[in-house]
Amino acid sequence: MENTYEKALLSKDLFSVDWEVVPGRGAFEKAQEDFVLKAEQAAKSGKIHALTITDNPGGNPSVSAEIMSLEVSRLGLQPLVYFTCKDKSRNELENLLYGLERIKVANLLVMSGDYPAAGFQGRSRPVYDVDPIHVLQLIRKMNEGLEYPSMKGTVTMKPTGFFPGVVASPFKKLESEQLLQYYKLKKKIDAGAQFVITQTGYDARKFHELLLVKKKYGFEVPFIGNIYLLPFGAGRAMSKNMVPGCVVTQKLVDCLDQERKADDKGKGSRLLRGAKMYAFLKGMGYDGVHISGLGVNLDDVLYVIEKGEELAPNWRDVVAEFDYPQKGGFYYFKKDEQTGLNREEESDRLAPARSSLSYTFSRAMHNLMFEPDGALFGFMKKICEKADDGGGFGALFRFVERMLKAMFFECMDCGDCALSDTAYLCPMSQCPKNQRNGPCGGSFEGWCEVYPGEKQCLWVQAYDRLKRAGEQEMIEGNVVPPPNWDLFHRSSWINYFLGRDHAAAKAGIRPAEKGE
Ligand code: SF4
C-alpha cells in the first residue's frame, strides 16, 4: 500500500490531516469496536491521511497500538502508530519494528511515553531502556539495512521502510524547559525524525514560535499542529497538570466554563475553536494538523476540516483569539505587538543564578581526575588498572567508589556513567524515565512529570547548572547512548579509565589491546 500519509506530508500542495483515536483497554470491548468503526468511516471519507493510534495513554494498559495498526491498514487507511519507550526494552522495540515492517506499517510517532500508571496488582515497572533519540537511530540503521555480527561475520539485513516522526512542545513555561525541548528536537531531527507533531496547547504565539525555531535551526521536515477538541472537563484537568505535557491556562478554562452552559453543552464552540486552529495553523505555515479529543467522531473532524478551510484565507482574523499566555511564561522571541505573534528577534534571557557548591566541586574533581589532561588522570588510570585485576585491592576500590558515588550522586551503579553529560546529576536515579538526552515532554513549570511539586526535572537543574558556566548549549550537540548493560554493576571508574564506556569513547580513551 502506498504511504499516502508520507506523500501528503511531503507534498507542497497537500495539507495533511491525521485523526487520533484511543483504542482503549480490552480486546472486544466497546472502545475497540468504536475504534474499528471510526477507522472504517475515516477510510471511506477519503479526507483523513492517517489514523493515529495511541499507546497506553496516561500510562494505563491498553490494547497494543502495533496490533491495532493491522486492522487500520486492512481498511486501506494509513495508521500512525505511537511508538513509546515506557514499557519496552531496546530488543522489544526492535522485535516490534520487524513485526511492523512485515505488515507494512511505516508511520511511527516515536516518544518516551507517559510514565506507567495503574496495572495488574499495582503500578507497572517503567522500562525506559532507551529514549526516542536511540529509537530513531535504530530505525535509521534499519532503514539503511541493519548490520549485526554473527559467527559467520557481519550480517546485513534488508532495508526497512519506516517513516518516523516525533513530538515537540513549544508550550513550556520556563526558559530552561523550553530551550531543552528545542535542543532535544534538534537531536531528534539529526537522529532521523522525518516529521514533528506539537504537544497540546492553545497559545498561537507559541505555535508561531515553533515555526520560527524551525527556521532558525534550518529544519526541513514537515511540522504538524495539534488540535485537541477541548471540552471543559479535559481543559480543567489539563490546567491542573493532570494530563502530562498538555497546557491549558485558566483563561481558557473560564471560556470553556461559559461555553458549556449552551444547549449543546459547548460542542459547537469546541468544534469552531478547532476549525479556527486549523485555519491559523495552515495560514502560519504548518504542513498539517493532528486532530484529537475524547469522544470525537468523524463528523466532528470533517467539520473542523471544512470550516477550517473556509477560514484559512483569513486566518489572521482569528489568530488573536488564541491569546493564552502562561503567567510569567517564557517566549523565545520578542512579541510583535501588531499581530500578537513574534518578531524574529530573540527575547532577553534570564541572568544565570549563582553556581551551586556541588556542581563547582564535581566539575573541579572531574577536570582533575577524569579529563585526559587532568593532573590526576594518569594516577587514576594506574589505580583502575590495578583494581581491575580484582583481589582485595579491587574489592576495596569498589567499596570506596560505591560509597562516594552513592553519597554524592545517588549513583545506581549502572556502570556506564552519564554524570558528565548531565551536569553531575544522575539520570538513572534522579530521572524516573532515565532520560540521558534531554527532558521528556511531561515536565510542568519545571517540575518532574512523575513528582510534580516535589522534584525539579533533572534536566531543568542541569540546564541551570550549565548556564552558570555559559555551557548550556552543549546539551544540544551531545548525544548520549543508552546504558550498556554489559557494564551494569561494574565499576564505572574502571570502565572509563580502561576505555569500556561511552564517556571513554568521547574522551578518546581506547580499550587496551592484547599485550599492551
Ligand atoms: S526528570 Fe524531567 S525528563 Fe525525567 S521524567 Fe521527570 S520531567 Fe521527564
Coordinates of C-alpha atoms and ligand atoms in Angstrom, one line a residue:
M1 CA 0.0 0.0 0.0
E2 CA 1.4 3.4 -1.0
N3 CA 2.2 5.5 2.1
T4 CA -0.3 8.3 1.4
Y5 CA 0.5 9.9 4.8
E6 CA 4.1 10.4 3.9
K7 CA 3.1 11.6 0.5
A8 CA 0.7 14.1 1.9
L9 CA 3.2 15.4 4.4
L10 CA 6.0 15.7 1.9
S11 CA 3.8 17.3 -0.8
K12 CA 3.8 21.0 -1.0
D13 CA 0.2 21.1 -2.3
L14 CA -1.4 18.9 0.3
F15 CA -2.3 19.8 3.9
S16 CA -2.2 16.6 5.9
V17 CA -4.8 15.6 8.4
D18 CA -4.4 12.8 10.9
W19 CA -7.0 11.8 13.4
E20 CA -6.0 10.3 16.8
V21 CA -8.3 7.6 18.2
V22 CA -7.6 5.9 21.5
P23 CA -8.2 2.1 21.2
G24 CA -8.6 1.6 25.0
R25 CA -8.2 -1.3 27.4
G26 CA -9.5 -4.6 26.3
A27 CA -9.8 -6.7 23.1
F28 CA -13.5 -6.8 22.2
E29 CA -14.9 -4.1 24.4
K30 CA -16.9 -1.1 23.2
A31 CA -13.7 1.0 22.9
Q32 CA -12.1 -1.4 20.4
E33 CA -15.4 -1.8 18.4
D34 CA -15.8 2.0 18.3
F35 CA -12.1 2.3 17.2
V36 CA -12.7 -0.1 14.3
L37 CA -15.9 1.7 13.3
K38 CA -14.1 5.1 13.3
A39 CA -11.3 3.6 11.2
E40 CA -13.8 2.3 8.7
Q41 CA -15.6 5.7 8.5
A42 CA -12.3 7.5 8.2
A43 CA -11.1 5.2 5.4
K44 CA -14.3 5.7 3.5
S45 CA -14.3 9.5 3.9
G46 CA -11.1 9.9 1.9
K47 CA -10.3 13.0 3.9
I48 CA -8.0 11.6 6.6
H49 CA -4.4 10.8 5.7
A50 CA -3.7 8.7 8.7
L51 CA -5.4 7.3 11.8
T52 CA -3.2 7.8 14.8
I53 CA -3.3 5.0 17.4
T54 CA -2.2 5.9 20.9
D55 CA 0.0 3.6 23.0
N56 CA -1.3 3.2 26.6
P57 CA -2.2 6.9 27.1
G58 CA -1.8 8.1 30.6
G59 CA 0.5 5.1 31.2
N60 CA -2.5 2.7 31.5
P61 CA -2.7 -0.7 30.0
S62 CA -4.4 -0.8 26.6
V63 CA -4.7 -3.0 23.5
S64 CA -1.4 -2.8 21.6
A65 CA -1.2 0.1 19.1
E66 CA 1.0 -2.1 16.9
I67 CA -1.6 -4.8 16.6
M68 CA -4.5 -2.4 16.0
S69 CA -2.5 -0.8 13.2
L70 CA -3.0 -4.0 11.2
E71 CA -6.8 -3.5 11.4
V72 CA -6.4 0.0 10.2
S73 CA -4.2 -0.8 7.2
R74 CA -6.5 -3.6 6.2
L75 CA -9.2 -1.0 5.7
G76 CA -6.9 0.8 3.3
L77 CA -6.1 3.6 5.7
Q78 CA -2.6 4.6 6.8
P79 CA -2.0 4.0 10.5
L80 CA 0.3 6.3 12.5
V81 CA 1.5 4.3 15.5
Y82 CA 2.5 5.8 18.8
F83 CA 5.8 4.0 19.4
T84 CA 6.9 4.6 23.0
C85 CA 9.8 3.6 25.2
K86 CA 8.0 3.3 28.5
D87 CA 7.2 -0.4 28.5
K88 CA 9.7 -1.8 26.1
S89 CA 13.4 -2.6 26.2
R90 CA 15.6 -1.9 23.1
N91 CA 15.2 -5.5 22.0
E92 CA 11.5 -5.5 22.3
L93 CA 11.4 -2.3 20.3
E94 CA 13.4 -3.9 17.6
N95 CA 11.2 -7.0 17.7
L96 CA 8.1 -4.9 17.2
L97 CA 9.8 -3.0 14.3
Y98 CA 10.3 -6.3 12.5
G99 CA 6.7 -7.1 13.0
L100 CA 5.6 -3.7 11.8
E101 CA 7.8 -4.0 8.7
R102 CA 6.3 -7.4 7.9
I103 CA 2.8 -5.9 8.0
K104 CA 4.0 -2.8 6.1
V105 CA 3.1 -0.3 8.8
A106 CA 5.6 2.5 8.3
N107 CA 4.4 5.6 10.2
L108 CA 5.6 5.8 13.7
L109 CA 5.4 8.6 16.3
V110 CA 8.5 7.9 18.5
M111 CA 8.3 9.2 22.0
S112 CA 9.3 8.5 25.6
G113 CA 5.6 7.9 26.7
D114 CA 3.6 8.7 29.8
Y115 CA 5.0 7.2 33.0
P116 CA 3.3 3.8 33.6
A117 CA 0.3 4.2 35.9
A118 CA -2.0 1.6 37.3
G119 CA -1.5 -2.0 36.3
F120 CA -2.4 -5.6 37.4
Q121 CA -1.6 -5.8 41.1
G122 CA -0.1 -2.4 41.3
R123 CA 1.9 0.1 39.2
S124 CA 3.9 -1.4 36.4
R125 CA 7.6 -1.2 36.4
P126 CA 8.7 1.5 34.0
V127 CA 11.3 0.4 31.3
Y128 CA 12.8 3.4 29.5
D129 CA 15.8 1.3 28.4
V130 CA 16.3 3.8 25.6
D131 CA 14.9 7.2 24.6
P132 CA 13.4 8.5 21.4
I133 CA 16.8 9.5 20.0
H134 CA 18.1 6.0 20.4
V135 CA 14.9 4.6 18.8
L136 CA 15.3 7.0 15.8
Q137 CA 19.0 5.9 15.5
L138 CA 17.8 2.2 15.4
I139 CA 15.2 3.0 12.8
R140 CA 17.7 4.9 10.7
K141 CA 20.0 1.9 10.8
M142 CA 17.2 -0.5 9.9
N143 CA 16.1 1.7 7.0
E144 CA 19.7 1.6 5.7
G145 CA 20.0 -2.2 6.4
L146 CA 20.9 -3.0 9.9
E147 CA 24.2 -4.8 10.4
Y148 CA 25.0 -7.2 13.3
P149 CA 27.9 -9.5 14.0
S150 CA 27.3 -13.3 13.7
M151 CA 29.6 -16.4 13.9
K152 CA 29.9 -16.2 10.1
G153 CA 30.8 -12.5 10.0
T154 CA 28.7 -9.3 9.6
V155 CA 25.1 -9.8 8.6
T156 CA 23.4 -7.0 6.7
M157 CA 19.6 -7.1 6.8
K158 CA 17.2 -5.9 4.1
P159 CA 16.4 -2.1 4.5
T160 CA 13.1 -1.3 6.1
G161 CA 10.8 1.5 5.1
F162 CA 9.8 3.3 8.3
F163 CA 8.7 6.9 8.3
P164 CA 9.3 8.1 11.9
G165 CA 8.2 11.3 13.5
V166 CA 8.4 12.9 16.9
V167 CA 6.6 15.2 19.3
A168 CA 7.9 18.6 20.4
S169 CA 6.4 21.1 22.8
P170 CA 6.6 24.9 22.4
F171 CA 4.3 25.3 25.4
K172 CA 6.8 25.1 28.3
K173 CA 6.7 27.8 30.9
L174 CA 10.3 28.1 31.9
E175 CA 13.2 29.2 29.7
S176 CA 15.1 26.1 30.8
E177 CA 12.3 23.7 30.0
Q178 CA 11.6 25.4 26.6
L179 CA 15.2 25.6 25.4
L180 CA 15.7 22.0 26.5
Q181 CA 12.7 21.0 24.3
Y182 CA 14.3 22.7 21.3
Y183 CA 17.8 21.2 22.0
K184 CA 16.2 17.8 22.1
L185 CA 14.2 18.4 19.0
K186 CA 17.4 19.2 17.1
K187 CA 18.9 15.9 18.3
K188 CA 15.7 14.0 17.3
I189 CA 15.8 15.5 13.8
D190 CA 19.6 14.8 13.5
A191 CA 18.8 11.2 14.5
G192 CA 16.3 10.8 11.7
A193 CA 12.9 12.2 12.7
Q194 CA 11.0 13.0 9.5
F195 CA 8.1 15.0 10.8
V196 CA 7.2 16.8 14.0
I197 CA 3.8 17.0 15.8
T198 CA 3.3 19.6 18.5
Q199 CA 2.1 18.8 22.0
T200 CA -1.4 20.1 23.1
G201 CA -1.6 23.8 23.7
Y202 CA -3.7 26.8 22.6
D203 CA -1.3 29.8 22.6
A204 CA -1.0 30.9 19.0
R205 CA 2.2 32.8 19.7
K206 CA 3.8 29.6 20.9
F207 CA 2.7 27.7 17.8
H208 CA 4.3 30.6 15.8
E209 CA 7.4 30.4 17.9
L210 CA 8.0 26.8 16.9
L211 CA 7.9 27.7 13.2
L212 CA 10.5 30.4 13.9
V213 CA 12.7 27.9 15.7
K214 CA 12.3 25.6 12.7
K215 CA 13.5 28.4 10.5
K216 CA 16.4 29.3 12.9
Y217 CA 17.7 25.8 13.0
G218 CA 17.0 25.1 9.3
F219 CA 14.8 22.1 10.0
E220 CA 13.5 20.8 6.7
V221 CA 11.0 18.3 7.9
P222 CA 7.2 18.9 8.0
F223 CA 5.6 20.3 11.2
I224 CA 2.1 19.4 12.2
G225 CA -0.1 21.4 14.7
N226 CA -2.0 19.5 17.3
I227 CA -5.7 20.4 17.6
Y228 CA -7.2 18.8 20.7
L229 CA -11.0 19.4 20.6
L230 CA -11.3 20.5 24.2
P231 CA -14.3 20.1 26.4
F232 CA -14.5 21.7 29.9
G233 CA -13.6 18.6 31.9
A234 CA -10.4 17.8 29.9
G235 CA -9.5 21.5 29.9
R236 CA -9.8 21.7 33.7
A237 CA -7.7 18.5 34.1
M238 CA -5.0 19.8 31.7
S239 CA -4.9 23.2 33.5
K240 CA -4.2 21.2 36.8
N241 CA -1.4 19.3 35.1
M242 CA -3.3 16.0 35.2
V243 CA -2.5 15.2 31.6
P244 CA 1.3 15.2 31.2
G245 CA 2.6 17.8 28.7
C246 CA -0.8 19.4 27.8
V247 CA -1.0 23.1 28.6
V248 CA -4.3 24.9 29.2
T249 CA -4.5 28.2 31.0
Q250 CA -7.2 29.3 33.5
K251 CA -8.3 32.0 31.0
L252 CA -9.2 29.2 28.5
V253 CA -10.9 27.1 31.2
D254 CA -13.1 30.1 32.1
C255 CA -14.0 30.3 28.5
L256 CA -14.9 26.6 28.3
D257 CA -16.9 27.0 31.5
Q258 CA -19.1 29.7 29.8
E259 CA -19.4 27.7 26.6
R260 CA -20.7 24.5 28.4
K261 CA -23.8 26.5 29.5
A262 CA -25.1 26.4 25.9
D263 CA -27.8 23.9 24.9
D264 CA -25.2 21.8 23.0
K265 CA -23.0 21.8 26.2
G266 CA -20.4 23.7 24.3
K267 CA -19.9 21.3 21.4
G268 CA -20.4 24.0 18.7
S269 CA -17.9 26.3 20.3
R270 CA -15.4 23.5 20.8
L271 CA -15.6 22.5 17.1
L272 CA -15.4 26.1 15.9
R273 CA -12.3 26.6 18.1
G274 CA -10.8 23.5 16.4
A275 CA -11.7 25.0 12.9
K276 CA -10.1 28.3 13.8
M277 CA -6.9 26.5 15.0
Y278 CA -6.9 24.6 11.7
A279 CA -7.2 27.9 9.9
F280 CA -4.3 29.7 11.7
L281 CA -2.1 26.6 11.7
K282 CA -2.5 26.3 7.9
G283 CA -2.1 30.1 7.5
M284 CA 1.0 30.3 9.6
G285 CA 2.8 27.6 7.7
Y286 CA 2.2 24.3 9.4
D287 CA 2.2 21.3 7.0
G288 CA -0.8 19.6 8.5
V289 CA -2.9 19.0 11.6
H290 CA -3.3 16.3 14.1
I291 CA -6.9 16.2 15.4
S292 CA -7.6 14.5 18.7
G293 CA -10.0 14.6 21.6
L294 CA -12.1 12.1 23.6
G295 CA -15.4 11.1 22.0
V296 CA -14.7 12.9 18.8
N297 CA -16.4 11.4 15.8
L298 CA -15.8 11.6 12.1
D299 CA -18.4 14.3 11.5
D300 CA -16.6 16.5 14.1
V301 CA -13.3 16.0 12.3
L302 CA -14.9 16.7 8.9
Y303 CA -16.4 19.9 10.3
V304 CA -13.1 21.1 11.5
I305 CA -11.5 20.5 8.1
E306 CA -14.3 22.1 6.1
K307 CA -14.8 25.1 8.3
G308 CA -11.0 25.4 8.8
E309 CA -10.5 25.5 5.1
E310 CA -13.2 28.2 4.8
L311 CA -11.5 30.3 7.5
A312 CA -7.9 29.7 6.4
P313 CA -7.6 32.5 3.9
N314 CA -8.4 35.0 6.7
W315 CA -6.5 33.2 9.4
R316 CA -5.1 36.5 10.8
D317 CA -8.7 37.5 11.8
V318 CA -9.0 34.5 14.2
V319 CA -5.5 34.2 15.5
A320 CA -5.8 37.0 18.0
E321 CA -8.5 34.8 19.9
F322 CA -5.7 32.4 20.8
D323 CA -4.0 34.6 23.3
Y324 CA -3.4 32.3 26.2
P325 CA 0.0 33.1 27.7
Q326 CA 1.1 31.4 30.9
K327 CA 1.7 33.8 33.7
G328 CA 5.4 34.8 33.5
G329 CA 5.8 32.3 30.7
F330 CA 9.0 32.3 28.5
Y331 CA 8.9 33.1 24.8
Y332 CA 11.9 32.5 22.6
F333 CA 11.2 35.6 20.5
K334 CA 10.1 39.1 21.2
K335 CA 6.4 39.9 20.8
D336 CA 5.1 41.5 17.6
E337 CA 2.6 43.9 19.1
Q338 CA 0.7 44.3 15.9
T339 CA 0.0 40.6 15.2
G340 CA 0.2 39.3 18.8
L341 CA 2.7 36.7 17.4
N342 CA 6.6 37.0 17.3
R343 CA 9.3 39.1 15.8
E344 CA 12.4 37.3 14.6
E345 CA 14.4 38.8 17.4
E346 CA 15.3 36.7 20.4
S347 CA 13.8 37.6 23.8
D348 CA 16.1 38.5 26.7
R349 CA 17.3 35.5 28.7
L350 CA 17.3 35.3 32.4
A351 CA 20.6 36.0 34.2
P352 CA 22.1 32.8 35.5
A353 CA 21.9 32.1 39.2
R354 CA 25.0 31.6 41.4
S355 CA 26.9 28.3 41.0
S356 CA 26.0 25.5 43.4
L357 CA 28.8 24.2 45.5
S358 CA 28.1 20.7 44.5
Y359 CA 28.4 21.5 40.8
T360 CA 31.6 23.5 41.2
F361 CA 33.2 20.8 43.3
S362 CA 32.1 18.0 41.0
R363 CA 33.4 19.8 37.9
A364 CA 36.7 20.6 39.6
M365 CA 37.2 17.0 40.6
H366 CA 36.2 15.8 37.1
N367 CA 38.7 18.1 35.5
L368 CA 41.4 16.9 37.8
M369 CA 40.8 13.2 37.7
F370 CA 38.9 12.3 34.6
E371 CA 40.0 14.7 31.8
P372 CA 42.9 13.2 29.9
D373 CA 45.0 16.3 30.6
G374 CA 44.0 16.5 34.3
A375 CA 46.8 16.3 36.9
L376 CA 45.5 13.1 38.5
F377 CA 44.4 11.3 35.3
G378 CA 47.5 9.1 35.0
F379 CA 47.4 8.2 38.7
M380 CA 43.7 7.3 38.5
K381 CA 44.3 5.2 35.4
K382 CA 47.0 3.2 37.1
I383 CA 44.9 2.6 40.2
C384 CA 42.0 1.4 38.0
E385 CA 44.3 -1.0 36.1
K386 CA 45.4 -2.5 39.3
A387 CA 41.8 -2.6 40.7
D388 CA 40.6 -4.3 37.6
D389 CA 42.8 -7.4 38.5
G390 CA 40.3 -8.0 41.4
G391 CA 41.5 -9.3 44.7
G392 CA 41.5 -7.4 48.0
F393 CA 42.5 -4.1 46.4
G394 CA 39.9 -4.4 43.7
A395 CA 37.2 -5.0 46.4
L396 CA 38.4 -2.1 48.5
F397 CA 38.4 0.2 45.4
R398 CA 34.8 -0.8 44.5
F399 CA 33.7 -0.2 48.1
V400 CA 35.2 3.3 48.1
E401 CA 33.8 4.2 44.7
R402 CA 30.3 2.9 45.6
M403 CA 30.3 4.9 48.9
L404 CA 31.4 8.1 47.3
K405 CA 29.2 8.0 44.2
A406 CA 26.1 6.9 46.2
M407 CA 26.7 9.6 48.8
F408 CA 27.3 12.5 46.3
F409 CA 25.3 11.5 43.3
E410 CA 22.7 8.9 44.4
C411 CA 24.5 6.6 41.9
M412 CA 22.6 3.4 40.9
D413 CA 25.8 1.7 39.7
C414 CA 24.7 1.4 36.0
G415 CA 28.4 1.2 35.2
D416 CA 28.1 3.4 32.1
C417 CA 28.2 6.8 33.8
A418 CA 26.5 9.8 32.3
L419 CA 27.2 12.3 35.1
S420 CA 29.5 14.4 32.9
D421 CA 26.7 14.6 30.3
T422 CA 24.1 15.9 32.8
A423 CA 26.0 18.4 34.8
Y424 CA 26.8 15.8 37.5
L425 CA 23.2 14.8 38.2
C426 CA 22.4 11.1 37.8
P427 CA 19.7 10.4 35.1
M428 CA 19.5 6.8 36.3
S429 CA 18.5 7.7 39.8
Q430 CA 17.1 11.2 39.6
C431 CA 15.0 11.0 36.4
P432 CA 12.3 8.4 36.7
K433 CA 12.3 8.0 32.9
N434 CA 16.2 7.7 32.8
Q435 CA 16.4 10.4 30.1
R436 CA 20.0 10.8 29.1
N437 CA 19.5 13.2 26.1
G438 CA 17.2 15.9 27.5
P439 CA 13.8 16.0 29.2
C440 CA 10.7 14.1 28.3
G441 CA 7.7 16.2 27.3
G442 CA 6.0 15.9 30.6
S443 CA 7.7 18.5 32.9
F444 CA 5.3 21.1 34.2
E445 CA 6.6 24.5 35.3
G446 CA 10.0 23.0 35.9
W447 CA 8.7 20.1 38.0
C448 CA 9.2 16.4 37.0
E449 CA 6.2 14.8 35.4
V450 CA 6.3 12.0 37.9
Y451 CA 6.9 14.1 41.1
P452 CA 5.1 17.4 40.4
G453 CA 5.7 19.9 43.3
E454 CA 8.2 17.5 44.8
K455 CA 11.2 17.2 42.5
Q456 CA 12.5 19.6 39.9
C457 CA 13.1 18.0 36.5
L458 CA 16.7 16.8 36.4
W459 CA 17.2 18.5 33.1
V460 CA 16.0 21.8 34.3
Q461 CA 18.5 21.6 37.1
A462 CA 21.2 20.5 34.6
Y463 CA 20.4 23.5 32.3
D464 CA 20.6 25.9 35.3
R465 CA 24.0 24.5 36.3
L466 CA 25.4 24.6 32.8
K467 CA 24.0 28.1 32.1
R468 CA 26.1 29.4 35.0
A469 CA 29.1 28.3 33.1
G470 CA 27.7 29.5 29.8
E471 CA 27.7 25.9 28.5
Q472 CA 24.0 25.1 28.3
E473 CA 24.2 24.7 24.6
M474 CA 26.5 21.7 24.9
I475 CA 23.3 19.7 25.6
E476 CA 22.1 20.3 22.1
G477 CA 25.1 18.7 20.4
N478 CA 25.8 15.9 23.0
V479 CA 24.1 12.6 22.1
V480 CA 24.5 10.1 24.9
P481 CA 23.9 6.4 24.1
P482 CA 21.7 4.2 26.2
P483 CA 23.5 2.5 29.1
N484 CA 25.3 -0.6 28.0
W485 CA 24.0 -3.4 30.3
D486 CA 27.3 -5.3 29.9
L487 CA 28.7 -2.8 32.3
F488 CA 25.8 -2.9 34.9
H489 CA 27.0 -3.2 38.5
R490 CA 30.6 -2.9 37.5
S491 CA 32.9 -0.1 38.4
S492 CA 32.2 3.0 36.3
W493 CA 35.6 4.4 37.1
I494 CA 37.3 1.3 35.8
N495 CA 35.0 1.2 32.8
Y496 CA 36.0 4.7 32.0
F497 CA 39.8 4.6 32.5
L498 CA 40.0 1.2 30.7
G499 CA 38.1 2.5 27.7
R500 CA 34.9 0.5 28.1
D501 CA 32.1 3.0 28.4
H502 CA 30.6 5.8 26.2
A503 CA 32.4 8.5 28.2
A504 CA 35.8 7.0 27.5
A505 CA 35.0 6.8 23.8
K506 CA 34.1 10.5 23.9
A507 CA 37.3 11.3 25.7
G508 CA 39.4 9.3 23.2
I509 CA 40.4 6.6 25.8
R510 CA 40.8 3.3 23.9
P511 CA 40.4 -0.1 25.4
A512 CA 43.8 -1.7 25.9
E513 CA 44.9 -4.0 23.0
K514 CA 46.0 -7.5 23.9
G515 CA 49.7 -7.4 25.1
E516 CA 49.5 -3.6 25.6
Ligands
SF4_1 S1 13.1 14.3 35.5 FE1 12.5 15.5 33.7 S2 12.9 14.2 32.0 FE2 12.9 12.9 33.8 S3 10.8 12.1 33.9 FE3 10.9 13.9 35.2 S4 10.2 15.5 33.7 FE4 10.8 13.8 32.5

